[in-house]
């Protein structure tokens, strides 16, 4: 995958979870792009043991309210290691890093616990 988070994960020595082949379903919404989705059981199986979760949506509080019983089974949720990228709440580390790619990479490493510095930007 060529998404920015893959480059950050590689740089920081982290592993990203990815939908296994044959799991989930997709919608095309009239275009050629496939948007993949998992059901609750598939999502739990894929991510329950992840140490960290970087949630890119802007609706974590709503989703958590709707899926609390499911999400509370995730290690990242149990350990308060869910981070957003929308600038909401105390974990708003991404929104000001739009042009500061190096700082975003350092922050990503802070999140996954591989930072080599002891200060926070």
Coordinates of N, CA and C in Angstrom, one line a residue:
X1 N 0.9 -1.2 0.0 CA 0.0 0.0 0.0 C 0.9 1.2 0.0
X2 N 0.4 2.3 -0.6 CA 1.3 3.5 -0.8 C 0.7 4.6 0.1
X3 N -0.2 4.4 1.0 CA -0.7 5.4 1.8 C 0.3 6.0 2.8
X4 N 0.2 7.2 3.2 CA 1.1 7.9 4.0 C 1.4 7.1 5.3
X5 N 0.3 6.4 5.9 CA 0.5 5.8 7.1 C 1.4 4.5 7.0
X6 N 1.5 4.0 5.8 CA 2.4 2.9 5.6 C 3.9 3.3 5.6
X7 N 4.1 4.5 5.1 CA 5.5 5.0 5.2 C 5.9 5.3 6.6
X8 N 5.0 5.9 7.3 CA 5.2 6.2 8.7 C 5.4 4.9 9.5
X9 N 4.6 3.9 9.3 CA 4.7 2.7 10.0 C 6.1 2.0 9.7
X10 N 6.5 2.0 8.5 CA 7.8 1.5 8.1 C 8.9 2.2 8.8
X11 N 8.9 3.5 8.8 CA 9.9 4.4 9.4 C 10.0 4.1 10.9
X12 N 8.8 3.9 11.5 CA 8.8 3.7 13.0 C 8.9 2.3 13.5
X13 N 9.0 1.3 12.5 CA 9.1 -0.1 12.9 C 7.8 -0.7 13.4
X14 N 6.7 -0.1 12.9 CA 5.4 -0.6 13.3 C 4.8 -1.5 12.2
X15 N 3.9 -2.4 12.6 CA 3.2 -3.2 11.6 C 1.7 -2.7 11.5
X16 N 1.3 -2.5 10.3 CA -0.1 -2.1 10.1 C -1.0 -3.4 9.8
X17 N -2.2 -3.4 10.3 CA -3.1 -4.4 10.0 C -3.8 -4.1 8.7
X18 N -4.0 -5.2 7.9 CA -4.7 -5.0 6.6 C -5.7 -6.1 6.4
X19 N -6.8 -5.8 5.8 CA -7.8 -6.8 5.5 C -7.3 -8.0 4.8
X20 N -7.4 -9.1 5.3 CA -6.9 -10.3 4.6 C -7.7 -10.6 3.4
X21 N -7.1 -11.2 2.4 CA -7.7 -11.5 1.1 C -8.9 -12.5 1.4
X22 N -10.0 -12.2 0.8 CA -11.2 -13.0 1.0 C -12.1 -12.7 2.2
X23 N -11.7 -11.6 2.9 CA -12.4 -11.2 4.1 C -13.1 -9.9 3.8
X24 N -14.3 -9.7 4.2 CA -15.1 -8.5 4.0 C -15.8 -8.4 2.7
X25 N -16.4 -7.3 2.5 CA -17.2 -7.1 1.2 C -16.9 -5.6 0.8
X26 N -17.2 -5.4 -0.5 CA -16.9 -4.0 -1.0 C -18.1 -3.4 -1.7
X27 N -18.1 -2.1 -1.8 CA -19.1 -1.3 -2.5 C -18.3 -0.5 -3.6
X28 N -18.9 -0.2 -4.7 CA -18.2 0.6 -5.7 C -18.8 2.0 -5.8
X29 N -20.1 2.2 -5.4 CA -20.7 3.5 -5.5 C -20.7 4.1 -6.9
X30 N -20.8 3.2 -7.9 CA -20.9 3.7 -9.2 C -19.6 4.0 -10.0
X31 N -18.5 3.9 -9.3 CA -17.2 4.1 -9.9 C -16.3 2.9 -9.9
X32 N -15.1 3.0 -10.3 CA -14.2 1.8 -10.4 C -13.6 1.5 -9.0
X33 N -13.5 2.4 -8.1 CA -12.9 2.2 -6.8 C -13.7 1.3 -6.0
X34 N -13.0 0.4 -5.3 CA -13.7 -0.6 -4.3 C -13.5 -0.1 -2.9
X35 N -14.5 0.1 -2.2 CA -14.5 0.5 -0.8 C -14.8 -0.7 0.1
X36 N -13.8 -1.2 0.8 CA -13.9 -2.4 1.5 C -14.5 -2.2 2.9
X37 N -15.3 -3.2 3.4 CA -15.9 -3.1 4.7 C -15.8 -4.5 5.4
X38 N -15.7 -4.5 6.7 CA -15.8 -5.7 7.5 C -17.0 -5.7 8.4
X39 N -17.5 -6.8 8.7 CA -18.6 -6.9 9.7 C -18.0 -6.9 11.1
X40 N -18.8 -6.8 12.1 CA -18.2 -6.7 13.5 C -17.3 -7.9 13.9
X41 N -17.7 -9.1 13.5 CA -17.0 -10.3 13.8 C -15.6 -10.3 13.1
X42 N -15.6 -9.9 11.9 CA -14.3 -9.8 11.1 C -13.4 -8.7 11.7
X43 N -14.0 -7.6 12.0 CA -13.2 -6.5 12.6 C -12.6 -6.9 13.9
X44 N -13.4 -7.6 14.8 CA -12.9 -8.0 16.1 C -11.7 -9.0 15.9
X45 N -11.9 -10.0 15.0 CA -10.9 -11.0 14.7 C -9.6 -10.3 14.2
X46 N -9.7 -9.4 13.3 CA -8.6 -8.7 12.8 C -7.8 -7.8 13.8
X47 N -8.6 -7.0 14.6 CA -7.9 -6.0 15.3 C -7.9 -6.1 16.8
X48 N -8.4 -7.2 17.4 CA -8.6 -7.3 18.8 C -7.3 -7.2 19.6
X49 N -6.2 -7.7 19.0 CA -4.9 -7.7 19.7 C -3.9 -6.6 19.4
X50 N -4.4 -5.6 18.6 CA -3.6 -4.5 18.2 C -3.2 -3.6 19.4
X51 N -2.0 -3.2 19.4 CA -1.6 -2.3 20.6 C -2.0 -0.9 20.4
X52 N -2.2 -0.4 19.2 CA -2.6 1.0 19.0 C -3.6 1.0 17.8
X53 N -4.4 2.0 17.9 CA -5.4 2.2 16.8 C -5.4 3.7 16.4
X54 N -5.1 3.9 15.2 CA -5.2 5.3 14.7 C -6.5 5.3 13.9
X55 N -7.5 6.0 14.4 CA -8.8 6.1 13.9 C -8.9 7.4 13.0
X56 N -9.2 7.2 11.7 CA -9.2 8.3 10.8 C -10.5 9.0 10.6
X57 N -11.5 8.5 11.2 CA -12.9 9.1 11.1 C -13.0 10.2 12.1
X58 N -14.0 11.0 11.9 CA -14.3 12.1 12.8 C -15.4 11.8 13.8
X59 N -15.8 10.5 14.0 CA -17.0 10.2 14.7 C -16.7 9.1 15.8
X60 N -15.5 9.1 16.4 CA -15.2 8.0 17.3 C -16.2 8.0 18.5
X61 N -16.6 9.1 19.0 CA -17.5 9.1 20.2 C -18.8 8.4 19.8
X62 N -19.3 8.7 18.6 CA -20.6 8.2 18.2 C -20.4 6.6 18.0
X63 N -19.4 6.3 17.3 CA -19.2 4.8 17.0 C -19.0 4.1 18.3
X64 N -18.2 4.6 19.2 CA -17.9 4.0 20.5 C -19.3 3.8 21.2
X65 N -20.1 4.8 21.2 CA -21.4 4.7 21.9 C -22.2 3.6 21.3
X66 N -22.2 3.5 20.0 CA -23.0 2.4 19.3 C -22.4 1.0 19.5
X67 N -21.1 0.9 19.6 CA -20.4 -0.4 19.5 C -19.6 -0.6 20.8
X68 N -19.9 0.0 21.9 CA -19.1 -0.1 23.1 C -18.8 -1.5 23.5
X69 N -19.8 -2.4 23.5 CA -19.5 -3.8 23.9 C -18.5 -4.5 23.0
X70 N -18.6 -4.2 21.7 CA -17.6 -4.8 20.8 C -16.2 -4.1 20.9
X71 N -16.2 -2.8 20.9 CA -14.9 -2.1 21.0 C -14.2 -2.3 22.3
X72 N -14.9 -2.5 23.4 CA -14.2 -2.8 24.7 C -13.4 -4.1 24.7
X73 N -13.6 -4.9 23.7 CA -12.8 -6.1 23.6 C -11.5 -5.9 22.9
X74 N -11.2 -4.8 22.3 CA -10.0 -4.5 21.6 C -8.9 -4.0 22.7
X75 N -7.7 -4.6 22.6 CA -6.7 -4.2 23.5 C -6.3 -2.7 23.4
X76 N -6.3 -2.2 22.2 CA -6.0 -0.7 22.1 C -7.1 0.1 22.8
X77 N -8.3 -0.3 22.8 CA -9.4 0.5 23.5 C -9.2 0.3 25.0
X78 N -9.0 -0.9 25.4 CA -8.8 -1.2 26.9 C -7.6 -0.4 27.5
X79 N -6.6 -0.2 26.7 CA -5.3 0.4 27.1 C -5.3 1.9 26.8
X80 N -6.4 2.5 26.3 CA -6.5 3.9 25.9 C -5.5 4.3 24.9
X81 N -5.3 3.5 23.9 CA -4.3 3.7 22.9 C -5.0 3.9 21.5
X82 N -6.1 4.6 21.5 CA -6.8 5.0 20.3 C -6.6 6.4 20.0
X83 N -6.0 6.8 18.9 CA -5.7 8.1 18.5 C -6.5 8.5 17.3
X84 N -6.9 9.8 17.2 CA -7.6 10.3 16.1 C -6.7 11.1 15.2
X85 N -7.2 11.4 14.0 CA -6.5 12.3 13.1 C -7.3 13.5 12.7
X86 N -8.3 13.8 13.5 CA -9.3 14.8 13.1 C -9.1 16.1 14.0
X87 N -8.3 16.1 14.9 CA -8.1 17.3 15.7 C -9.2 17.4 16.8
X88 N -9.7 16.3 17.3 CA -10.7 16.3 18.3 C -10.1 15.7 19.6
X89 N -10.4 16.3 20.7 CA -9.9 15.8 21.9 C -8.5 16.0 22.2
X90 N -8.0 15.3 23.3 CA -6.7 15.5 23.8 C -5.6 14.8 22.9
X91 N -6.0 13.9 22.0 CA -5.1 13.2 21.1 C -5.0 13.8 19.7
X92 N -5.2 15.1 19.6 CA -5.2 15.8 18.3 C -3.8 16.1 17.9
X93 N -3.1 15.1 17.3 CA -1.7 15.2 17.0 C -1.5 15.4 15.5
X94 N -2.5 15.1 14.7 CA -2.3 15.1 13.2 C -2.6 16.4 12.5
X95 N -3.7 17.0 12.9 CA -4.2 18.1 12.1 C -3.3 19.3 11.9
X96 N -2.3 19.5 12.7 CA -1.4 20.6 12.5 C -0.2 20.2 11.8
X97 N -0.1 19.0 11.4 CA 1.1 18.4 10.8 C 1.0 18.3 9.3
X98 N 0.0 19.0 8.7 CA -0.3 18.8 7.2 C 1.0 19.0 6.4
X99 N 1.8 20.0 6.7 CA 3.0 20.2 5.9 C 4.3 19.9 6.6
X100 N 4.1 19.4 7.8 CA 5.3 19.1 8.6 C 5.4 17.5 8.7
X101 N 5.8 16.9 7.5 CA 5.8 15.5 7.4 C 6.8 14.8 8.4
X102 N 7.9 15.5 8.6 CA 8.9 15.0 9.5 C 8.4 14.9 11.0
X103 N 7.6 16.0 11.4 CA 7.1 16.0 12.7 C 5.9 15.0 12.8
X104 N 5.1 14.8 11.8 CA 4.1 13.8 11.8 C 4.7 12.5 12.0
X105 N 5.8 12.2 11.3 CA 6.5 10.9 11.5 C 7.0 10.7 12.9
X106 N 7.5 11.7 13.5 CA 8.0 11.6 14.9 C 6.8 11.4 15.8
X107 N 5.7 12.1 15.6 CA 4.5 11.8 16.4 C 4.0 10.4 16.2
X108 N 4.0 9.9 15.0 CA 3.5 8.6 14.8 C 4.4 7.6 15.6
X109 N 5.7 7.8 15.6 CA 6.6 7.0 16.3 C 6.3 7.1 17.8
X110 N 6.0 8.3 18.3 CA 5.6 8.4 19.7 C 4.4 7.6 20.0
X111 N 3.4 7.6 19.2 CA 2.2 6.8 19.4 C 2.5 5.3 19.5
X112 N 3.3 4.8 18.6 CA 3.6 3.4 18.6 C 4.7 2.9 19.5
X113 N 5.3 3.9 20.2 CA 6.3 3.6 21.2 C 7.7 3.4 20.7
X114 N 8.0 3.9 19.6 CA 9.4 3.7 19.1 C 10.1 5.0 18.9
X115 N 9.7 6.0 19.6 CA 10.3 7.3 19.5 C 11.7 7.3 20.1
X116 N 12.6 8.1 19.5 CA 14.0 8.1 20.0 C 14.3 9.5 20.6
X117 N 13.2 10.2 20.9 CA 13.3 11.5 21.6 C 12.4 11.5 22.8
X118 N 12.7 12.4 23.7 CA 11.9 12.5 24.9 C 11.1 13.8 25.0
X119 N 11.1 14.6 23.9 CA 10.3 15.8 23.9 C 9.1 15.6 23.0
X120 N 8.1 16.4 23.2 CA 6.9 16.4 22.3 C 6.8 17.7 21.6
X121 N 6.6 17.7 20.3 CA 6.5 18.9 19.5 C 5.3 19.7 19.9

